[in-house]
Tab-separated table of C-alpha atoms and ligand atoms in Angstrom:
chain	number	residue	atom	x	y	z
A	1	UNK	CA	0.000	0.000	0.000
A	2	UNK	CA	1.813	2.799	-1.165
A	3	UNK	CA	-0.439	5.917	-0.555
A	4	UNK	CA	-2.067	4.204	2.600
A	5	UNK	CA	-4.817	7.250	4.009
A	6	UNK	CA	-3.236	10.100	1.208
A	7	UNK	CA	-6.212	12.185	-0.204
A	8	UNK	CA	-5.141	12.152	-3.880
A	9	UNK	CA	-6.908	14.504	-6.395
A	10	UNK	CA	-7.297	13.596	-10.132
A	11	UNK	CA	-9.033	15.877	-12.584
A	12	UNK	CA	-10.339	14.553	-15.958
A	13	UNK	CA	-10.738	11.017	-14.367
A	14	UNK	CA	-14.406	10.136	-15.377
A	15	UNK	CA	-13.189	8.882	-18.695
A	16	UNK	CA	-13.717	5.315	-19.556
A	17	UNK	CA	-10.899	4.069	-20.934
A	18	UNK	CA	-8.774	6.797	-19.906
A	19	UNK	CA	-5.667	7.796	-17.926
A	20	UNK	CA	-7.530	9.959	-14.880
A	21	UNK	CA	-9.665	7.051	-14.274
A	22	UNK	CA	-6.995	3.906	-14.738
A	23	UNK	CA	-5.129	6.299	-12.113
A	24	UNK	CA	-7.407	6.318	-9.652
A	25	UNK	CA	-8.114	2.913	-9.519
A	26	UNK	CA	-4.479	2.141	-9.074
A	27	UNK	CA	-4.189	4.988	-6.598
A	28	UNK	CA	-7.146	3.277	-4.513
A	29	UNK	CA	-5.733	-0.006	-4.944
A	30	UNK	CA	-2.992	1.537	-2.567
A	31	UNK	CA	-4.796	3.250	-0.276
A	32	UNK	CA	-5.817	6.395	-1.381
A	33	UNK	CA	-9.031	8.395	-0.568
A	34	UNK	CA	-9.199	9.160	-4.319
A	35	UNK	CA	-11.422	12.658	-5.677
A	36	UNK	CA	-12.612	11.911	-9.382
A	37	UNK	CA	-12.760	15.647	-10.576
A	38	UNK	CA	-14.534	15.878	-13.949
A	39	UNK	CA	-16.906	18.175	-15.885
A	40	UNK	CA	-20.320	15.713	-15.349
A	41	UNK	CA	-21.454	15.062	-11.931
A	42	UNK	CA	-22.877	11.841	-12.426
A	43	UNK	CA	-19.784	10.058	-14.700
A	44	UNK	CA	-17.412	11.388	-11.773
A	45	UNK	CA	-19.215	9.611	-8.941
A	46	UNK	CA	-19.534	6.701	-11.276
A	47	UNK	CA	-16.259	6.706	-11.467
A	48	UNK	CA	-15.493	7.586	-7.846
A	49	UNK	CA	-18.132	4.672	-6.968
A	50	UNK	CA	-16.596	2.347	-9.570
A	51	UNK	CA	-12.568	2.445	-7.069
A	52	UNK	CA	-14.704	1.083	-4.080
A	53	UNK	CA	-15.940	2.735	-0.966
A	54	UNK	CA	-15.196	5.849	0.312
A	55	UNK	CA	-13.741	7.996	-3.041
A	56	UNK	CA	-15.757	10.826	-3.810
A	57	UNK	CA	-16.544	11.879	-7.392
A	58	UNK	CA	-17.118	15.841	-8.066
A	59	UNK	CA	-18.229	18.353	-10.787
A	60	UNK	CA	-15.501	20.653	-11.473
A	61	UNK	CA	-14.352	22.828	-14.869
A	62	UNK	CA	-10.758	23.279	-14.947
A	63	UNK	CA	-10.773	25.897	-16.985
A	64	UNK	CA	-12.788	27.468	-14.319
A	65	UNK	CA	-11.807	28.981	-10.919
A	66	UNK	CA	-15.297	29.475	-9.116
A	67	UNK	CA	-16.090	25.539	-10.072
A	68	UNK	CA	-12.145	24.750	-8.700
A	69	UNK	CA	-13.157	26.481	-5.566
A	70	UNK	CA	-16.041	24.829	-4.854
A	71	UNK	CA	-14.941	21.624	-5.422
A	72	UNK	CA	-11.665	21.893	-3.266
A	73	UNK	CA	-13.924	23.649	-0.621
A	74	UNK	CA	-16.344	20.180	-0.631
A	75	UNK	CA	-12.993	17.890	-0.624
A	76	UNK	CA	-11.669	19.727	2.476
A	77	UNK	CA	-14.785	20.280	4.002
A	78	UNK	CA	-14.797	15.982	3.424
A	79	UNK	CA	-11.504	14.933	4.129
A	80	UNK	CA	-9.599	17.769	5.522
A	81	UNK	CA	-6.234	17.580	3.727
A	82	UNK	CA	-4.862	17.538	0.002
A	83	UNK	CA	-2.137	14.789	-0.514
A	84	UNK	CA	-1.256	14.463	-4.095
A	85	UNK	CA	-3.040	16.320	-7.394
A	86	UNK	CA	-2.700	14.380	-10.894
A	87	UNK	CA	-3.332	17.302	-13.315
A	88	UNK	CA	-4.473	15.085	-15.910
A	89	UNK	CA	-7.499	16.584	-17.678
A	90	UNK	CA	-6.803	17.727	-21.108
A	91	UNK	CA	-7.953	17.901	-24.801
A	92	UNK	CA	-6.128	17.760	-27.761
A	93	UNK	CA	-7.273	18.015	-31.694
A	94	UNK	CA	-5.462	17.262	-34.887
A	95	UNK	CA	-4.745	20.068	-37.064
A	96	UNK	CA	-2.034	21.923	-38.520
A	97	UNK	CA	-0.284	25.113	-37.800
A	98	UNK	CA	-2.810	27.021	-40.098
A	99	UNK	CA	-5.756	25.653	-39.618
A	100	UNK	CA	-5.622	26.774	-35.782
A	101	UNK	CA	-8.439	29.258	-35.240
A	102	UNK	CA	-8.320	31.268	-32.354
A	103	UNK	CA	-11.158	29.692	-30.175
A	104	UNK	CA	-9.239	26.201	-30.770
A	105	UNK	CA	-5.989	28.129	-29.618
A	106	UNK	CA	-7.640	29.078	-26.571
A	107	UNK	CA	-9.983	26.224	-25.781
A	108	UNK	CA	-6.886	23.733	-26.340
A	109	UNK	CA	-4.352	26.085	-23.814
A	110	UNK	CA	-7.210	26.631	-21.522
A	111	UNK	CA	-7.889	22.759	-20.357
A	112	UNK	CA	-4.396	21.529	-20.600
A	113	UNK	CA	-2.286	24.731	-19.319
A	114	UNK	CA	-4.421	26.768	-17.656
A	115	UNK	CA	-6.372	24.436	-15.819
A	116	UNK	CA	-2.630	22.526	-14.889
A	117	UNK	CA	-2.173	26.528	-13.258
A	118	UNK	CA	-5.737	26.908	-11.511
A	119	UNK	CA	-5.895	23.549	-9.765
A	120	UNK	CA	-2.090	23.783	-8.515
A	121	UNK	CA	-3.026	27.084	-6.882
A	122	UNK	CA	-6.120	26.017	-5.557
A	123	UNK	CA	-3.919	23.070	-3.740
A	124	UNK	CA	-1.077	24.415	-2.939
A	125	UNK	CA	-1.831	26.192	-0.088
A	126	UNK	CA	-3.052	23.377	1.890
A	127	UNK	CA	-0.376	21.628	0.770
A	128	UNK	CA	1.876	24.501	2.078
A	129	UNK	CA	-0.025	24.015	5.743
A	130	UNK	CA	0.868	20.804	5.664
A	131	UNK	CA	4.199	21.410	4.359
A	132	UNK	CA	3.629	18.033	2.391
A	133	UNK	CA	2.172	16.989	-0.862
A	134	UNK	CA	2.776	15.916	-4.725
A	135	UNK	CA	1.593	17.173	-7.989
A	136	UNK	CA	1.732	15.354	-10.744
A	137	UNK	CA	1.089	16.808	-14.546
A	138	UNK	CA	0.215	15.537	-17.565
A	139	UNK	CA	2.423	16.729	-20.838
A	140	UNK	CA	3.006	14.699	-23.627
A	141	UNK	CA	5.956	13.436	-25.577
A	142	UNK	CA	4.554	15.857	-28.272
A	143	UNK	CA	6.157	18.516	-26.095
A	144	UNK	CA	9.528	16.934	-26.033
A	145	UNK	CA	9.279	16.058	-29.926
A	146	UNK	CA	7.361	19.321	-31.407
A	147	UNK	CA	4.380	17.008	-32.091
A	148	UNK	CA	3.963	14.755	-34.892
A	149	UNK	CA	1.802	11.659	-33.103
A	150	UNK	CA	-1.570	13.703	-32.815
A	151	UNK	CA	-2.086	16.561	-31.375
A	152	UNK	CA	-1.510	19.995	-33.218
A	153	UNK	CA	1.209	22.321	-32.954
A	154	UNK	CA	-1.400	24.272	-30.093
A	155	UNK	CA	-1.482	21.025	-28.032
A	156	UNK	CA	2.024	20.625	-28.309
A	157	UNK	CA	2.630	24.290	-27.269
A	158	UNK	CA	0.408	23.550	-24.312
A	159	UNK	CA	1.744	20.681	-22.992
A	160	UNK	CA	5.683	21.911	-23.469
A	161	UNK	CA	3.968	24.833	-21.545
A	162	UNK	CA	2.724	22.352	-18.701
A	163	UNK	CA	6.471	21.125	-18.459
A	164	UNK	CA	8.151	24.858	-17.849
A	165	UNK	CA	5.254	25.935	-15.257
A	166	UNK	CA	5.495	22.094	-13.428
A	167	UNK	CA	9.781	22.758	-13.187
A	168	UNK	CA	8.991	26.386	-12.282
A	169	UNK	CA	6.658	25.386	-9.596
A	170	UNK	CA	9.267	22.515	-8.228
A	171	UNK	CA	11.539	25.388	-8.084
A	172	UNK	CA	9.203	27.817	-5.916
A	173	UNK	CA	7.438	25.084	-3.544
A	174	UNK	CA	10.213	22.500	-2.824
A	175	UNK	CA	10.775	24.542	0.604
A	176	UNK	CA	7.468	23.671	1.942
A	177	UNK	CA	8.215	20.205	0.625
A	178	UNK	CA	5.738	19.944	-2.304
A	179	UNK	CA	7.181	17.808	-4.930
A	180	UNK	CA	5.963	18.702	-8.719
A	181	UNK	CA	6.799	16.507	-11.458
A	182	UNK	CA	5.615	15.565	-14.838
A	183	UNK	CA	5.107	12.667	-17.089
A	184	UNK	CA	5.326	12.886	-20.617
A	185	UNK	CA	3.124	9.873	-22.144
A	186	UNK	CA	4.162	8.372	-25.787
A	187	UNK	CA	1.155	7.060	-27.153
A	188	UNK	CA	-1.265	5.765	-24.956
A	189	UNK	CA	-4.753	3.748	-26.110
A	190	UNK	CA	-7.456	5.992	-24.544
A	191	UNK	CA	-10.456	8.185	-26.468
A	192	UNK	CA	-8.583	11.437	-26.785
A	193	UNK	CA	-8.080	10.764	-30.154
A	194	UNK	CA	-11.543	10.639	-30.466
A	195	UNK	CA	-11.431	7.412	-32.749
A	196	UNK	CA	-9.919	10.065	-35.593
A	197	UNK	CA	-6.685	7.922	-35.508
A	198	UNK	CA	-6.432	5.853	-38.513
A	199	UNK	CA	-4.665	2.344	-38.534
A	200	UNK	CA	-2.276	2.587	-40.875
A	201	UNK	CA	-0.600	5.645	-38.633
A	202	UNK	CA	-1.406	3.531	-35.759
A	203	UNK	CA	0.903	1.124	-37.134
A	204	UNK	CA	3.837	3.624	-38.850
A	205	UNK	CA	3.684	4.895	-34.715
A	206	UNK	CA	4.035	1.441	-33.346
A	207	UNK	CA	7.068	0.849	-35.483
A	208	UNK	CA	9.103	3.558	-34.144
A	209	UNK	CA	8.641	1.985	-30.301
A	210	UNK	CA	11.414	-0.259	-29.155
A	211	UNK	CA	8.910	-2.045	-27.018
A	212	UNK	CA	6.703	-2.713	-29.783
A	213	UNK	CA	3.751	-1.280	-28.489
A	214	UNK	CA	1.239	1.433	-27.579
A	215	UNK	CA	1.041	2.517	-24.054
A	216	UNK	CA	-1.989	1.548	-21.580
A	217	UNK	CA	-3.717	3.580	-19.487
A	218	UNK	CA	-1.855	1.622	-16.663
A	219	UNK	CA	0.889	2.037	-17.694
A	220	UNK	CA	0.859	5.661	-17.017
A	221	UNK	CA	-1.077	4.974	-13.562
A	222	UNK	CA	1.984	2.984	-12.278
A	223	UNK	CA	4.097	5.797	-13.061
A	224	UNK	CA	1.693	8.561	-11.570
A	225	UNK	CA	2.218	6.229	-8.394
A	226	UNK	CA	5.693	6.307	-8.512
A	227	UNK	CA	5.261	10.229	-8.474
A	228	UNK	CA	2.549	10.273	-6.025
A	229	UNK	CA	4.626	7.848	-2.739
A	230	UNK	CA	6.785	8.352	-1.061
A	231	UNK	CA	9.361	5.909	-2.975
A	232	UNK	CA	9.847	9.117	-5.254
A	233	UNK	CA	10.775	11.243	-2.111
A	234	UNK	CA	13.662	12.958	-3.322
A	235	UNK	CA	12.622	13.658	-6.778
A	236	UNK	CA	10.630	17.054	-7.860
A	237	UNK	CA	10.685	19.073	-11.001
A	238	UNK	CA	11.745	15.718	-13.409
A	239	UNK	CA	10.011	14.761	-16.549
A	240	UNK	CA	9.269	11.137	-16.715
A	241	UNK	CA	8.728	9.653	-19.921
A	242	UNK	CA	5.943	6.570	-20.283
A	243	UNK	CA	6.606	6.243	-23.994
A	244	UNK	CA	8.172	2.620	-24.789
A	245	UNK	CA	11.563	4.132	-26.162
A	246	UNK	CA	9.983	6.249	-28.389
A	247	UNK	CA	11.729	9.335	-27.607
A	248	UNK	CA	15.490	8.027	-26.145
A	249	UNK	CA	17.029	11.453	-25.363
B	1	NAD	P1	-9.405	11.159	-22.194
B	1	NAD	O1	-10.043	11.952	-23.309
B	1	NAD	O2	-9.683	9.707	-22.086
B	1	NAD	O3	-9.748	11.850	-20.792
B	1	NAD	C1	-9.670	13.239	-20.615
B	1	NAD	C2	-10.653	13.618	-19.520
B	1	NAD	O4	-10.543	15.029	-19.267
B	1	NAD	C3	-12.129	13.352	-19.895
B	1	NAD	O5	-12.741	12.607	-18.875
B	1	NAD	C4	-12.723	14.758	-20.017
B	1	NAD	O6	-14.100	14.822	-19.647
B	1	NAD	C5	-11.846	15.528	-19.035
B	1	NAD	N1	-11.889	16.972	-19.273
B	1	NAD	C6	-11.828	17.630	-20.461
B	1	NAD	N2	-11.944	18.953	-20.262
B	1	NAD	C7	-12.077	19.140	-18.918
B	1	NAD	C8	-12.250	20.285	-18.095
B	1	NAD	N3	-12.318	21.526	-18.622
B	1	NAD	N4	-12.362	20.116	-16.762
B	1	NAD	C9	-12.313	18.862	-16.220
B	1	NAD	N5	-12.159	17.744	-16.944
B	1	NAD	C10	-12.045	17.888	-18.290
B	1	NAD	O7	-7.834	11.456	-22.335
B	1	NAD	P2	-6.537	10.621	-21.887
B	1	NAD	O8	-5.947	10.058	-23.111
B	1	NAD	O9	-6.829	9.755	-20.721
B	1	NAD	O10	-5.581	11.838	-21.462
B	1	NAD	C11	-5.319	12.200	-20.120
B	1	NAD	C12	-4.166	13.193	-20.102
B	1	NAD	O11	-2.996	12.583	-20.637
B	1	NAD	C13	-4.414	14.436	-20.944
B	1	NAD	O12	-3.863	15.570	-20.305
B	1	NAD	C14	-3.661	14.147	-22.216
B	1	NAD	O13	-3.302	15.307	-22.920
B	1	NAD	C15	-2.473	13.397	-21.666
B	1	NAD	N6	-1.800	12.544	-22.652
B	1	NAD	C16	-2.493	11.563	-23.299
B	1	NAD	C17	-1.838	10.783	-24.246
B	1	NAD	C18	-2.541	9.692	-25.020
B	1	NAD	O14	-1.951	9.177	-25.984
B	1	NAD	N7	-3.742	9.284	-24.651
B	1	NAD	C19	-0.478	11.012	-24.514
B	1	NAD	C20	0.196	12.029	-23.827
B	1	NAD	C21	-0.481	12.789	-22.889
C-alpha cells in the first residue's frame, strides 16, 4: 500500500478508458481516498463509486476557478487535507499550424495549461499548511518532440507549456516540501483521439517503439504512483517519460 490514508486529487478522471480514471483505480488499490474531478457530476461519482468505498466523485471545470473552488472547498470540508493532485485533464485536436483558429488556440491552452495553473493554486496552499504533498502533470511526448503523433502544434505548445510551469513550480514550492513533477506519455490507447486515428498511422507509430507497443492507461497509472509515494521522495521538477523508447534522449 503505497499511498495508505493520502487524499489524492485527479481531474479529468471520469473517462472510460482513460488515464484519470486507470489512475485512480491504481491509486485506490494503494490506499488512497481518491477525488474523481470531472466536468459531469454523475460520470465522476460513477467513477469515484466504480474504485470502491469511500472515493468521492465531483463536478468541477478546470478551466474554471469558481467551479475549482467549490470543489476543493467540498474535498476539504470531506476529508480535511490535500495529498497528491494528478493534473491530468486535457484535450487535444489534430490540425495543422494554419488551420488553428483562435477559439481552438484558446480552448486547447485553456484545459491543458491553464487548468494545470488553476488547480495547482487552488492546492497548494493546503499543501503549504501541511508542508507536504505531490503534484503530478500531464504533458506529452509531443512537447519533447514538437508534435507529430496527434495533437496539433497548439497542443504541443500547451503541454511543453505544462512542463516549464510544473519545473517552475518545483523550483518555488520545494521549501514547503511539495514535490511537482511531470510525465510525458508516448502514445497511450485511450479516447482522446476521439477514434480520428487511422490504422495505418497507428501502425507507422508502433514501429518507431522499441517495445513494440502502444502505451496503456496503466501504464501511465503505475508511473503517476511512482510520483505520487513516497518511494519518489527525493525527486521534484523531473520529466518522466511513459513512452516505450519512443523518444530516447
Ligand atoms: P481522455 O479523453 O480519455 O480523458 C480526458 C478527460 O478530461 C475526460 O474525462 C474529459 O471529460 C476531461 N476533461 C476535459 N476537459 C475538462 C475540463 N475543462 N475540466 C475537467 N475535466 C475535463 O484522455 P486521456 O488520453 O486519458 O488523457 C489524459 C491526459 O494525458 C491528458 O492531459 C492528455 O493530454 C495526456 N496525454 C495523453 C496521451 C494519449 O496518448 N492518450 C499522450 C500524452 C499525454
Amino acid at each position: 500500500m503505497l499511498l495508505e490514508n493520502k487524499v489524492a486529487i485527479i481531474t479529468g478522471a471520469a473517462s472510460q478508458r482513460g488515464i484519470g480514471r486507470a489512475t485512480a483505480a491504481c491509486f485506490a488499490q494503494h490506499g488512497a481516498r481518491v477525488v474523481v474531478l470531472d466536468l459531469d457530476p454523475e460520470a465522476a461519482q460513477a467513477s469515484a463509486l466504480s474504485c470502491g468505498e469511500g472515493h468521492l466523485g465531483l463536478a468541477a471545470d478546470v478551466t474554471d476557478p469558481l467551479s475549482i473552488r467549490r470543489a476543493v472547498d467540498q474535498i476539504l470540508a470531506h476529508y480535511g487535507r490535500i495529498d497528491v493532485l494528478v493534473n491530468n485533464a486535457g484535450i487535444t485536436q489534430p490540425v495543422k499550424t494554419l488551420e488553428i483558429g483562435l477559439s481552438d488556440y484558446n480552448r486547447i491552452l485553456d484545459v491543458n495549461l491553464r487548468g494545470t495553473l488553476l488547480m495547482s493554486q487552488a492546492v497548494i496552499p493546503t499543501m503549504q499548511q501541511q508542508q507536504s504533498g505531490s503534484i503530478i502533470c500531464l504533458s506529452s511526448v509531443s512537447a519533447q518532440r514538437g508534435g507529430g503523433i496527434f495533437g496539433g502544434p497548439h497542443y504541443s505548445a500547451a503541454k511543453a507549456g505544462v512542463l516549464g510551469l510544473t519545473k517552475a513550480m518545483a523550483r518555488e514550492f520545494g521549501p514547503d516540501q511539495i514535490r511537482i513533477n511531470a510525465l510525458t506519455p508516448g502514445l497511450i490507447q485511450t479516447d482522446i483521439t476521439g477514434g480520428l486515428l487511422q490504422d495505418e498511422r497507428r501502425h507507422a507509430i508502433i514501429d518507431g517503439i522499441p517495445l513494440g507497443r502502444l502505451g496503456t492507461a496503466s501504464d501511465v497509472a503505475s508511473a503517476a504512483l511512482f510520483l505520487a509515494s513516497d518511494l519518489s521522495g527525493y525527486l521534484t521538477g523531473i520529466t518522466l517519460d511513459v513512452n516505450g523508447g519512443m523518444l530516447i534522449h
